[in-house]
Structures are given as C-alpha cells and as structure tokens.
Amino acid sequence: MKGPKAEEPEEDSPPGAKELKYLREVIGLARGEHAARLGHKGESLLRKYENGDKLLSRGAFVALVEPIGHSPEAVDLLLALHPLLKHLAPAEPPSPVAVRRDQLTRIDRACLGAAAGLLECLRPLLIREARRARAEEARREAGDAWAELRDKGWKERRELVKTWPRYRTWALAERVCEASIKAAAHRADQALDLATFAIFIAEHVEESLRARTQGYCWGYYANAKRVAEDFDGADRAFARAWHLWRAGADNDPELLPEWRLLVLEASLRRAQHHFPAALERLDEAWARSAGNKLAAGRILLKKEHVLQQMGDSEGALAVLDEAAPVIEELGDAQLLFALRFNRTDLLARLERYKEAALLFPTVREMALEQGNGLSLTRVNWLDAKILAGQGRKEVAMDRLEKVCDDFTSRQHPYDAALATLDLAVLKLEAGHNSEVRWLAAGMKWIFTSKKIHREALVALRLFYDAAMRDAATVELTRQVIADVERVRRSAPPGRD
C-alpha cells in the first residue's frame, strides 16, 4: 500500500514554491489559516503553489503574502536568491580543473552569506535615507505652512492650527522655533511670542510625538527668556522642557535633535556665568550630535565663546583650529563669518596684529555681504583695534568714534563703555586730554542702564570722575578696561 503523497516540494520546484511556504511558516501560520485569511474556501490552491504543481507569478506571490504581513520587497529578495537556494548554477564544462559539486555548494553559501551581510548593512542605511527624505519633505511643507501663517494675527493662527492638520505637525513647530531664534537677535518680545506659538502647535501634534515636540519648543521658549534676561524664567522653562522631553518617545533622534536643546541650555549657563556647566552641556551636545557636521560646527563655536568669556584666549583659539576644517567643509555663510571674525578678534586680543590684519579684509567682506548692522559695528571696532596695534592711531580714532555712536544708539552699555575707553586711551596717548572729558560726558546714560553690573559701574565711575577733572591717565583707563572686562566675564548681567 502506498503512503500519502509528500507535502514537500521537489528539489526542482519552480521559483516561489519553497519561498511561499517559508513566508507562511516563519510567522507560525498553518496552511489552512493562511487560506482563511485570503478568503479561500480550502487550502488546495495554496498546496499546489507550495508543492510547485502550479506556477507562481510575482504578482500572485505578492497577493498571497501581503495579507499575512510580508512586503513585496520580501518577495523580490527571495526570488532573487532562488537560483542560489536551489543550486541552479550551470554545470561546469569538462575540464581537468572543473569545480566539484561540493565546492560549488561552498561558493553558493559564501554568496548567500555576502548577500545577507550586505542586506544587514545596507537596509538600515537605506531606511535612514528614506526617513531623512521624508523629514525634509515635511520641513518643506512646514516652510509653506509658516509662510501662510506668518503675517496672520495670534487668534487666527490658533484657529487654523485647531482646524487643519496641515498646521499640526512637528515640522511646523520646529520651523516656528527657528523663527524665534532669528527674532531673538533683534527683539526678545517677538522671540517669546513665536516660541509661545510653537508650544501651542506642539500641544496639537499627533500623540506619539507630542511630548517630545513640546519639550523641544519649551527649550526655545527658555532661550527667548534668556535673551530677555529673565534667567529665573529661563530656568523654569528648561526644567519643563527636559521633563516633557524625557517623557516622550524617542521616535527618531534626527527629528528635533537633543543636541539643539543642550546648546540652548549652554547659552543660558554662559549668560549666567556658570561656565563649567555651559562647557558640560556643550560636551553632552557633542556626544549626541552623532557626527552631524553642522552640529559640530555650531557646538565648537559655542565652546570657543565660553572659553573666550572665561578669558582663555589661547584655549579659544585652539577650539577654532579644531572647528575650522568642519566649518570650511560645510560652507555655511554664518558659521564661516563667526569662525573668521572670532579668529581675527582673538589674534588682536593676543596682540598678534600682523596675523589679524591679513585675515581682516575677508571678515569685512563677509560682514558687508550679510548686511547685519550690529555685525558691521563690531567689525569696525575690530578694525580700529588692529589699526591701533599697528600704530595707525589717527585712523583708529576715526573708526572708534563711529563705533561709540553706533553702540550708544543701540543702547549696548558694555560695548559702548569699552569702545569709549579704547578711544580714550588713544586720545590720551596722542595728548588730546581735553577731548577725553567729552567722551566721559557721553557715557552718562550708561550709569542708569539696568544691563550693566554694579562693579563695572564702580570702575567706570573712577574713569568718569578722573576725566571730568582732566586727571585721566592711560594707565588708569587701561585698568578700568581690564576691570570692566573682568566683571563682564565673571558677574551675572544686571545690577545688584
């Protein structure tokens, strides 16, 4: 008596037979269950496919496995590997050195291993690239959405966010945060309004991203508070930012990256003159930037700023040396300007005026291209320092007079005071002592400013009183400059 017909496909089964059975069994599904999911009355058709009794086209293969959770890509991969799996390599022609069958088997296995290794390495890279492309698409759409919202009033913006999903995305919240950063350079109140709107958007994004997006936006709200010099408010906002951030799911570390929040907090700690904490945050940001060159450039520039504020000019210059190849490769105009301006300024501080003078024309050209008025004022101040260091003091005094007027009109008390003291030194060295009294008289507004520390005001008062008595000297003025710069580096802003 004959036994039952074997269920297994023959060794020469056509492409798709063994593969179909494999995809069913790999998820622990019986043939009858598979047939039921497909809506078949019985399993006879599936049996014919798996036994190789009925040819299986790619389209039919995909239609059979998609309902049980397999993608068309899985079908394509298995069909591509079928010749190796079935050992269908052509027979070797007769030869004294023909490859034996066992050798062909080892070769086929090696090819399969190489294919599996390539898949293991390549698939995550392709997935990451696809996700990045989708993120960029979302950011482009967010740019269009923000263009539609930008000029609308607060109430209308809120209603649109509530009504349309287009305005309830992580990407739009991120875009408004970027607008807040740009506004912070000129208007702290606008930066705060924009960060508040970003938080409102974040409260309406899909639930899986909501907490992370809220935490991210609260970090920008904290930054706006820092710019407004509300450091207590900034501390509270950062506490809320980190609480929400850590409560959220880490869906994708490249969306709303953590290093940006760490850099923003580092800026707050630097503004509070908590320099070790600022450097610690920047080191954390570096560790979490995951090789992002744009992140690396920004983080290194922030670190240089902290070291410079600490008075470590040599250390700051070393950080710029580390940052230079990264930023040069990126080609970002703002980062390049910051790199070159800061290097030139540090060289001037270190009295390496010849080196600074060689770099300065490029710095001036870049500042003119950017068209930022405050940056141009700082560039002119740097120019005056280099000219004075090279002995061209009359030209330097002309530059400084304009710089002092610009800082005064912008109500920047520290910069106005230090530029005025630089000019006073040159006037005293040139013997123009009577003109120093007029310079001191122009500093009166600084003594009523709330943006300058009391110790700095005490030092400035010494210069002011001496100048009004025509008793100011180069030595006294230089000492006052050193005292004001020391206070600016070490004492929190604001008056006690």
Short mmCIF file of C-alpha atoms in Angstrom, two decimals:
data_model
loop_
_atom_site.label_atom_id
_atom_site.label_comp_id
_atom_site.label_asym_id
_atom_site.label_seq_id
_atom_site.Cartn_x
_atom_site.Cartn_y
_atom_site.Cartn_z
CA MET A 1 0.00 0.00 0.00
CA LYS A 2 1.32 3.39 -0.99
CA GLY A 3 1.79 6.05 1.64
CA PRO A 4 0.32 9.56 1.39
CA LYS A 5 1.72 11.93 -1.18
CA ALA A 6 4.60 14.01 0.21
CA GLU A 7 3.68 17.58 1.05
CA GLU A 8 7.16 18.94 0.49
CA PRO A 9 8.00 20.49 -2.89
CA GLU A 10 10.51 18.66 -5.01
CA GLU A 11 14.11 19.78 -5.21
CA ASP A 12 13.49 21.17 -8.71
CA SER A 13 10.39 23.12 -7.66
CA PRO A 14 9.85 26.38 -9.58
CA PRO A 15 10.66 29.82 -8.12
CA GLY A 16 8.27 30.82 -5.37
CA ALA A 17 7.22 27.39 -4.13
CA LYS A 18 9.62 26.93 -1.23
CA GLU A 19 9.66 30.68 -0.65
CA LEU A 20 5.88 30.84 -0.23
CA LYS A 21 5.98 28.01 2.30
CA TYR A 22 8.83 29.69 4.14
CA LEU A 23 6.99 33.03 4.46
CA ARG A 24 3.96 31.22 5.84
CA GLU A 25 5.84 29.11 8.34
CA VAL A 26 8.19 31.88 9.52
CA ILE A 27 5.23 33.55 11.23
CA GLY A 28 3.88 30.24 12.55
CA LEU A 29 0.83 30.09 10.28
CA ALA A 30 -0.81 26.83 9.23
CA ARG A 31 -1.78 26.49 5.59
CA GLY A 32 -5.46 26.39 6.49
CA GLU A 33 -5.16 29.66 8.47
CA HIS A 34 -3.36 31.27 5.57
CA ALA A 35 -6.10 30.17 3.17
CA ALA A 36 -8.77 31.54 5.54
CA ARG A 37 -7.05 34.96 5.64
CA LEU A 38 -7.05 35.01 1.86
CA GLY A 39 -10.77 34.15 1.77
CA HIS A 40 -10.20 30.77 0.10
CA LYS A 41 -12.70 28.00 0.77
CA GLY A 42 -9.93 25.46 1.15
CA GLU A 43 -6.17 25.11 1.06
CA SER A 44 -5.86 23.21 -2.20
CA LEU A 45 -4.68 26.20 -4.24
CA LEU A 46 -2.01 27.06 -1.68
CA ARG A 47 -0.89 23.43 -1.59
CA LYS A 48 -0.45 23.43 -5.38
CA TYR A 49 1.65 26.60 -5.21
CA GLU A 50 3.82 25.33 -2.36
CA ASN A 51 4.31 21.93 -3.98
CA GLY A 52 5.29 23.53 -7.27
CA ASP A 53 2.33 21.96 -9.08
CA LYS A 54 1.13 25.42 -10.15
CA LEU A 55 3.43 28.19 -11.37
CA LEU A 56 3.51 31.32 -9.22
CA SER A 57 3.94 34.72 -10.86
CA ARG A 58 5.45 37.57 -8.85
CA GLY A 59 2.10 39.39 -8.76
CA ALA A 60 0.33 36.32 -7.44
CA PHE A 61 3.13 35.75 -4.90
CA VAL A 62 2.77 39.32 -3.56
CA ALA A 63 -1.03 38.99 -3.40
CA LEU A 64 -0.67 35.79 -1.35
CA VAL A 65 1.79 37.10 1.27
CA GLU A 66 0.76 40.73 1.78
CA PRO A 67 -2.35 39.74 3.80
CA ILE A 68 -0.09 37.87 6.24
CA GLY A 69 2.25 40.83 6.75
CA HIS A 70 5.03 40.40 4.19
CA SER A 71 6.12 43.15 1.84
CA PRO A 72 6.69 42.97 -1.92
CA GLU A 73 10.37 43.57 -1.16
CA ALA A 74 10.49 40.27 0.76
CA VAL A 75 9.11 38.52 -2.31
CA ASP A 76 11.67 40.17 -4.58
CA LEU A 77 14.54 39.26 -2.27
CA LEU A 78 13.57 35.60 -2.04
CA LEU A 79 13.01 35.32 -5.79
CA ALA A 80 16.40 36.92 -6.44
CA LEU A 81 18.07 34.37 -4.14
CA HIS A 82 16.17 31.43 -5.60
CA PRO A 83 18.94 30.29 -8.00
CA LEU A 84 21.43 30.11 -5.13
CA LEU A 85 18.95 28.46 -2.81
CA LYS A 86 18.14 25.84 -5.45
CA HIS A 87 21.77 25.32 -6.55
CA LEU A 88 20.82 26.02 -10.15
CA ALA A 89 24.28 27.18 -11.17
CA PRO A 90 25.16 25.82 -14.62
CA ALA A 91 27.20 22.65 -14.67
CA GLU A 92 30.92 23.07 -15.07
CA PRO A 93 32.21 22.12 -18.56
CA PRO A 94 34.54 19.12 -18.67
CA SER A 95 37.99 20.14 -17.52
CA PRO A 96 40.86 18.69 -15.53
CA VAL A 97 40.32 21.51 -13.04
CA ALA A 98 36.49 21.59 -13.06
CA VAL A 99 34.93 22.78 -9.81
CA ARG A 100 33.43 19.92 -7.83
CA ARG A 101 29.82 20.00 -6.66
CA ASP A 102 30.82 20.36 -3.01
CA GLN A 103 32.98 23.33 -3.98
CA LEU A 104 30.05 24.92 -5.82
CA THR A 105 27.95 24.44 -2.71
CA ARG A 106 30.52 26.27 -0.60
CA ILE A 107 30.69 29.08 -3.18
CA ASP A 108 26.91 29.37 -3.19
CA ARG A 109 26.87 29.52 0.61
CA ALA A 110 29.55 32.20 0.58
CA CYS A 111 27.47 34.22 -1.88
CA LEU A 112 24.43 33.86 0.35
CA GLY A 113 26.48 35.00 3.35
CA ALA A 114 27.75 38.01 1.44
CA ALA A 115 24.22 38.87 0.35
CA ALA A 116 22.96 38.59 3.94
CA GLY A 117 25.82 40.78 5.19
CA LEU A 118 25.12 43.38 2.53
CA LEU A 119 21.44 43.35 3.46
CA GLU A 120 22.25 43.79 7.14
CA CYS A 121 24.45 46.82 6.42
CA LEU A 122 22.59 48.36 3.51
CA ARG A 123 19.00 48.10 4.70
CA PRO A 124 19.42 50.39 7.78
CA LEU A 125 21.26 52.94 5.64
CA LEU A 126 18.52 52.97 3.02
CA ILE A 127 15.82 53.20 5.69
CA ARG A 128 17.66 56.10 7.32
CA GLU A 129 17.98 57.87 3.98
CA ALA A 130 14.29 57.34 3.24
CA ARG A 131 13.36 58.74 6.65
CA ARG A 132 15.63 61.72 6.10
CA ALA A 133 13.96 62.37 2.75
CA ARG A 134 10.52 62.25 4.36
CA ALA A 135 11.69 64.59 7.11
CA GLU A 136 12.98 67.07 4.55
CA GLU A 137 9.69 66.87 2.69
CA ALA A 138 7.86 67.58 5.95
CA ARG A 139 10.14 70.57 6.56
CA ARG A 140 9.47 71.93 3.09
CA GLU A 141 5.74 71.65 3.69
CA ALA A 142 6.22 73.34 7.07
CA GLY A 143 8.01 76.22 5.34
CA ASP A 144 5.00 76.71 3.08
CA ALA A 145 2.62 76.47 6.04
CA TRP A 146 4.60 79.04 8.02
CA ALA A 147 4.56 81.41 5.03
CA GLU A 148 0.76 81.21 5.19
CA LEU A 149 0.64 81.82 8.96
CA ARG A 150 3.45 84.32 9.44
CA ASP A 151 1.52 87.52 8.78
CA LYS A 152 -1.69 86.44 10.48
CA GLY A 153 -2.76 87.50 13.95
CA TRP A 154 -2.39 85.33 17.03
CA LYS A 155 -6.10 84.46 17.20
CA GLU A 156 -6.33 83.46 13.53
CA ARG A 157 -3.20 81.36 13.79
CA ARG A 158 -4.66 79.44 16.73
CA GLU A 159 -7.89 78.76 14.88
CA LEU A 160 -6.06 77.48 11.81
CA VAL A 161 -3.96 75.13 13.94
CA LYS A 162 -7.09 73.79 15.62
CA THR A 163 -8.90 73.34 12.31
CA TRP A 164 -6.37 71.98 9.81
CA PRO A 165 -3.96 69.03 10.27
CA ARG A 166 -1.53 70.83 7.93
CA TYR A 167 -0.69 73.17 10.81
CA ARG A 168 -0.38 70.50 13.50
CA THR A 169 2.99 68.96 12.70
CA TRP A 170 6.31 68.59 14.47
CA ALA A 171 7.98 70.18 11.43
CA LEU A 172 5.91 73.37 11.67
CA ALA A 173 6.62 73.61 15.41
CA GLU A 174 10.33 73.28 14.59
CA ARG A 175 10.05 75.93 11.87
CA VAL A 176 8.45 78.43 14.26
CA CYS A 177 11.21 77.70 16.79
CA GLU A 178 13.76 78.65 14.13
CA ALA A 179 11.87 81.90 13.56
CA SER A 180 12.06 82.54 17.31
CA ILE A 181 15.86 82.15 17.23
CA LYS A 182 16.16 84.64 14.37
CA ALA A 183 13.90 87.13 16.12
CA ALA A 184 15.96 86.82 19.32
CA ALA A 185 18.85 88.63 17.63
CA HIS A 186 16.73 91.79 17.44
CA ARG A 187 13.54 91.54 19.51
CA ALA A 188 13.26 89.42 22.64
CA ASP A 189 9.50 90.02 22.81
CA GLN A 190 8.97 88.67 19.28
CA ALA A 191 11.15 85.66 20.06
CA LEU A 192 8.97 84.94 23.09
CA ASP A 193 5.73 85.28 21.11
CA LEU A 194 6.98 82.90 18.43
CA ALA A 195 8.19 80.33 20.96
CA THR A 196 4.78 80.51 22.66
CA PHE A 197 3.08 79.81 19.31
CA ALA A 198 5.44 76.88 18.70
CA ILE A 199 4.36 75.41 22.05
CA PHE A 200 0.71 75.83 21.02
CA ILE A 201 1.38 73.88 17.80
CA ALA A 202 3.22 71.20 19.76
CA GLU A 203 0.19 70.71 22.01
CA HIS A 204 -1.79 69.65 18.91
CA VAL A 205 0.64 67.31 17.12
CA GLU A 206 -0.03 63.57 16.98
CA GLU A 207 0.15 61.93 20.38
CA SER A 208 3.23 59.78 19.68
CA LEU A 209 5.31 62.92 19.02
CA ARG A 210 3.55 65.36 21.32
CA ALA A 211 5.68 65.25 24.48
CA ARG A 212 8.99 65.38 22.58
CA THR A 213 7.78 68.26 20.43
CA GLN A 214 6.52 70.15 23.47
CA GLY A 215 9.83 69.66 25.26
CA TYR A 216 11.72 70.89 22.21
CA CYS A 217 9.59 74.03 21.92
CA TRP A 218 9.87 74.79 25.64
CA GLY A 219 13.64 74.87 25.16
CA TYR A 220 13.22 77.68 22.63
CA TYR A 221 10.84 79.46 24.99
CA ALA A 222 13.59 79.25 27.62
CA ASN A 223 16.03 80.71 25.11
CA ALA A 224 13.70 83.67 24.47
CA LYS A 225 13.52 84.21 28.24
CA ARG A 226 17.34 84.21 28.34
CA VAL A 227 17.50 86.85 25.62
CA ALA A 228 15.05 88.94 27.64
CA GLU A 229 17.42 88.43 30.63
CA ASP A 230 14.71 86.66 32.63
CA PHE A 231 17.08 83.97 33.84
CA ASP A 232 14.75 82.62 36.53
CA GLY A 233 12.03 82.24 33.91
CA ALA A 234 14.51 80.55 31.58
CA ASP A 235 15.48 78.07 34.31
CA ARG A 236 11.84 77.18 34.93
CA ALA A 237 11.21 76.79 31.21
CA PHE A 238 14.19 74.47 30.80
CA ALA A 239 13.01 72.34 33.71
CA ARG A 240 9.69 71.91 31.91
CA ALA A 241 11.45 71.29 28.58
CA TRP A 242 13.52 68.41 29.94
CA HIS A 243 10.57 66.91 31.83
CA LEU A 244 8.48 66.74 28.64
CA TRP A 245 11.42 65.66 26.51
CA ARG A 246 12.23 62.69 28.73
CA ALA A 247 8.55 61.73 28.99
CA GLY A 248 8.27 61.46 25.21
CA ALA A 249 9.16 58.53 22.99
CA ASP A 250 12.45 58.67 21.10
CA ASN A 251 10.83 58.14 17.70
CA ASP A 252 13.80 59.37 15.71
CA PRO A 253 16.91 61.05 17.18
CA GLU A 254 17.37 63.09 13.99
CA LEU A 255 13.94 64.72 14.36
CA LEU A 256 14.03 67.56 16.89
CA PRO A 257 17.61 66.64 17.89
CA GLU A 258 18.54 66.76 21.55
CA TRP A 259 21.86 68.49 20.86
CA ARG A 260 19.99 71.68 19.96
CA LEU A 261 18.35 71.81 23.38
CA LEU A 262 21.70 71.21 25.07
CA VAL A 263 23.28 74.05 23.08
CA LEU A 264 20.44 76.39 24.07
CA GLU A 265 20.88 75.50 27.72
CA ALA A 266 24.63 76.03 27.39
CA SER A 267 23.89 79.57 26.17
CA LEU A 268 21.79 80.17 29.28
CA ARG A 269 24.52 78.86 31.60
CA ARG A 270 27.06 81.05 29.82
CA ALA A 271 24.81 84.09 30.19
CA GLN A 272 24.53 83.27 33.90
CA HIS A 273 28.33 82.94 34.00
CA HIS A 274 28.07 79.31 35.06
CA PHE A 275 30.92 78.47 32.72
CA PRO A 276 31.72 74.88 33.82
CA ALA A 277 28.02 73.99 33.43
CA ALA A 278 27.99 75.59 29.97
CA LEU A 279 31.01 73.56 28.87
CA GLU A 280 29.45 70.39 30.30
CA ARG A 281 26.26 70.95 28.28
CA LEU A 282 28.30 71.54 25.13
CA ASP A 283 30.22 68.30 25.69
CA GLU A 284 26.89 66.48 26.06
CA ALA A 285 25.66 68.13 22.86
CA TRP A 286 28.79 66.97 21.04
CA ALA A 287 28.24 63.40 22.25
CA ARG A 288 24.65 63.44 21.00
CA SER A 289 25.31 65.12 17.66
CA ALA A 290 26.17 61.72 16.13
CA GLY A 291 28.67 63.03 13.59
CA ASN A 292 26.40 65.83 12.33
CA LYS A 293 28.88 68.33 10.88
CA LEU A 294 26.54 71.30 11.16
CA ALA A 295 26.03 70.44 14.83
CA ALA A 296 29.77 70.04 15.34
CA GLY A 297 30.49 73.46 13.83
CA ARG A 298 27.92 75.22 15.98
CA ILE A 299 28.93 73.42 19.16
CA LEU A 300 32.61 74.24 18.71
CA LEU A 301 31.85 77.92 18.10
CA LYS A 302 29.75 77.99 21.26
CA LYS A 303 32.59 76.37 23.18
CA GLU A 304 35.04 78.95 21.86
CA HIS A 305 32.66 81.71 23.01
CA VAL A 306 32.54 80.28 26.53
CA LEU A 307 36.33 79.96 26.74
CA GLN A 308 36.77 83.49 25.43
CA GLN A 309 34.34 84.81 28.03
CA MET A 310 36.36 82.94 30.67
CA GLY A 311 39.42 84.85 29.49
CA ASP A 312 41.14 81.77 27.99
CA SER A 313 42.07 83.24 24.61
CA GLU A 314 44.65 80.56 23.80
CA GLY A 315 42.16 77.80 24.58
CA ALA A 316 39.52 79.54 22.48
CA LEU A 317 41.94 79.80 19.55
CA ALA A 318 42.70 76.07 19.83
CA VAL A 319 38.96 75.29 19.61
CA LEU A 320 38.69 77.43 16.48
CA ASP A 321 41.57 75.44 14.96
CA GLU A 322 39.53 72.29 15.63
CA ALA A 323 36.39 73.84 14.19
CA ALA A 324 37.97 75.27 11.02
CA PRO A 325 38.04 72.14 8.79
CA VAL A 326 34.48 71.21 9.76
CA ILE A 327 33.06 74.68 9.06
CA GLU A 328 35.10 75.19 5.89
CA GLU A 329 33.73 71.93 4.50
CA LEU A 330 30.15 72.89 5.39
CA GLY A 331 30.39 76.26 3.65
CA ASP A 332 27.64 77.79 5.81
CA ALA A 333 27.95 81.60 5.46
CA GLN A 334 27.02 82.47 9.05
CA LEU A 335 29.30 79.85 10.59
CA LEU A 336 32.16 80.88 8.30
CA PHE A 337 31.75 84.52 9.31
CA ALA A 338 31.70 83.62 13.00
CA LEU A 339 34.80 81.43 12.59
CA ARG A 340 36.82 84.10 10.78
CA PHE A 341 35.64 87.04 12.87
CA ASN A 342 36.35 85.23 16.13
CA ARG A 343 39.80 84.10 15.00
CA THR A 344 40.74 87.63 13.90
CA ASP A 345 39.42 89.09 17.15
CA LEU A 346 41.36 86.58 19.25
CA LEU A 347 44.58 87.29 17.35
CA ALA A 348 44.09 91.00 18.03
CA ARG A 349 43.48 90.30 21.73
CA LEU A 350 46.72 88.31 21.79
CA GLU A 351 48.44 91.32 20.12
CA ARG A 352 49.21 89.28 17.01
CA TYR A 353 48.19 92.25 14.88
CA LYS A 354 50.01 91.29 11.70
CA GLU A 355 48.18 87.96 11.50
CA ALA A 356 44.89 89.65 12.34
CA ALA A 357 45.40 92.25 9.62
CA LEU A 358 45.89 89.53 7.00
CA LEU A 359 42.53 87.96 7.90
CA PHE A 360 40.57 91.19 8.33
CA PRO A 361 39.69 92.01 4.66
CA THR A 362 37.83 88.71 4.32
CA VAL A 363 35.98 89.38 7.58
CA ARG A 364 34.88 92.82 6.41
CA GLU A 365 33.75 91.49 3.02
CA MET A 366 31.67 88.77 4.67
CA ALA A 367 30.08 91.28 7.08
CA LEU A 368 29.10 93.51 4.18
CA GLU A 369 27.55 90.55 2.34
CA GLN A 370 25.46 89.67 5.40
CA GLY A 371 24.29 93.25 5.85
CA ASN A 372 23.81 92.97 9.62
CA GLY A 373 24.25 96.42 11.16
CA LEU A 374 25.42 95.22 14.57
CA SER A 375 27.94 92.84 12.99
CA LEU A 376 29.32 95.69 10.88
CA THR A 377 29.74 97.80 14.02
CA ARG A 378 31.69 95.02 15.71
CA VAL A 379 33.82 94.58 12.58
CA ASN A 380 34.63 98.30 12.59
CA TRP A 381 35.59 98.05 16.26
CA LEU A 382 37.90 95.14 15.45
CA ASP A 383 39.38 97.16 12.60
CA ALA A 384 40.14 100.01 14.99
CA LYS A 385 41.91 97.65 17.40
CA ILE A 386 44.09 96.24 14.62
CA LEU A 387 44.91 99.70 13.25
CA ALA A 388 45.84 100.94 16.72
CA GLY A 389 48.01 97.87 17.28
CA GLN A 390 49.84 98.61 14.03
CA GLY A 391 50.46 102.22 15.06
CA ARG A 392 47.84 103.84 12.80
CA LYS A 393 46.18 105.57 15.71
CA GLU A 394 44.60 108.55 13.95
CA VAL A 395 42.66 106.28 11.60
CA ALA A 396 41.76 104.03 14.54
CA MET A 397 40.31 107.02 16.43
CA ASP A 398 38.09 107.91 13.48
CA ARG A 399 36.79 104.34 13.40
CA LEU A 400 36.19 104.27 17.15
CA GLU A 401 34.18 107.49 17.20
CA LYS A 402 31.69 105.95 14.78
CA VAL A 403 31.67 102.68 16.74
CA CYS A 404 30.90 104.50 20.01
CA ASP A 405 28.00 106.35 18.37
CA ASP A 406 26.60 103.10 16.96
CA PHE A 407 26.73 101.22 20.27
CA THR A 408 25.19 104.18 22.08
CA SER A 409 22.31 104.41 19.59
CA ARG A 410 21.72 100.66 20.02
CA GLN A 411 21.84 101.01 23.81
CA HIS A 412 24.59 98.39 24.28
CA PRO A 413 26.15 99.69 27.52
CA TYR A 414 29.11 97.32 27.91
CA ASP A 415 30.18 97.65 24.28
CA ALA A 416 29.66 101.40 24.31
CA ALA A 417 31.69 101.76 27.53
CA LEU A 418 34.59 99.59 26.34
CA ALA A 419 34.75 101.22 22.89
CA THR A 420 34.73 104.65 24.55
CA LEU A 421 37.55 103.60 26.88
CA ASP A 422 39.55 102.28 23.88
CA LEU A 423 39.10 105.67 22.22
CA ALA A 424 40.08 107.46 25.44
CA VAL A 425 43.36 105.53 25.58
CA LEU A 426 44.25 106.64 22.06
CA LYS A 427 43.25 110.25 22.80
CA LEU A 428 45.38 110.31 25.94
CA GLU A 429 48.36 108.75 24.14
CA ALA A 430 48.01 111.41 21.43
CA GLY A 431 47.89 114.19 24.06
CA HIS A 432 44.24 115.11 23.36
CA ASN A 433 43.40 115.12 27.06
CA SER A 434 40.72 117.80 26.81
CA GLU A 435 38.70 115.64 24.41
CA VAL A 436 38.54 112.81 26.96
CA ARG A 437 36.21 114.90 29.15
CA TRP A 438 33.68 114.99 26.29
CA LEU A 439 33.98 111.25 25.88
CA ALA A 440 33.26 110.75 29.58
CA ALA A 441 30.26 113.08 29.42
CA GLY A 442 28.80 110.93 26.64
CA MET A 443 28.85 107.91 28.98
CA LYS A 444 26.28 109.30 31.44
CA TRP A 445 23.45 107.16 30.09
CA ILE A 446 25.45 104.02 30.90
CA PHE A 447 25.21 104.75 34.65
CA THR A 448 21.41 104.43 34.51
CA SER A 449 21.39 101.25 32.41
CA LYS A 450 19.98 98.12 34.01
CA LYS A 451 22.09 95.92 31.76
CA ILE A 452 25.44 96.52 33.41
CA HIS A 453 26.72 95.20 36.71
CA ARG A 454 27.34 97.43 39.72
CA GLU A 455 31.05 96.52 39.93
CA ALA A 456 31.52 97.60 36.33
CA LEU A 457 29.76 100.88 37.11
CA VAL A 458 32.13 101.48 40.04
CA ALA A 459 35.12 101.06 37.71
CA LEU A 460 33.56 103.34 35.09
CA ARG A 461 32.85 105.97 37.75
CA LEU A 462 36.57 106.12 38.55
CA PHE A 463 37.33 106.93 34.92
CA TYR A 464 34.43 109.37 34.65
CA ASP A 465 35.41 111.34 37.74
CA ALA A 466 39.06 111.49 36.68
CA ALA A 467 38.17 112.57 33.14
CA MET A 468 35.88 115.35 34.38
CA ARG A 469 38.82 116.68 36.41
CA ASP A 470 41.17 116.32 33.43
CA ALA A 471 43.06 113.80 35.57
CA ALA A 472 42.54 110.63 33.50
CA THR A 473 45.67 108.75 32.50
CA VAL A 474 46.45 105.93 30.07
CA GLU A 475 47.28 103.63 32.98
CA LEU A 476 44.01 104.38 34.80
CA THR A 477 41.96 103.91 31.64
CA ARG A 478 43.61 100.60 30.79
CA GLN A 479 42.96 99.39 34.33
CA VAL A 480 39.30 100.35 34.05
CA ILE A 481 39.06 98.45 30.75
CA ALA A 482 40.54 95.36 32.44
CA ASP A 483 38.14 95.69 35.39
CA VAL A 484 35.06 96.10 33.19
CA GLU A 485 36.02 93.13 31.02
CA ARG A 486 36.68 91.02 34.13
CA VAL A 487 33.28 91.90 35.60
CA ARG A 488 31.58 91.25 32.29
CA ARG A 489 33.14 87.77 32.16
CA SER A 490 32.59 86.78 35.78
CA ALA A 491 29.49 88.54 37.11
CA PRO A 492 25.91 87.83 36.05
CA PRO A 493 24.34 90.63 33.98
CA GLY A 494 22.09 93.11 35.67
CA ARG A 495 22.57 95.41 38.58
CA ASP A 496 22.57 94.21 42.20
#
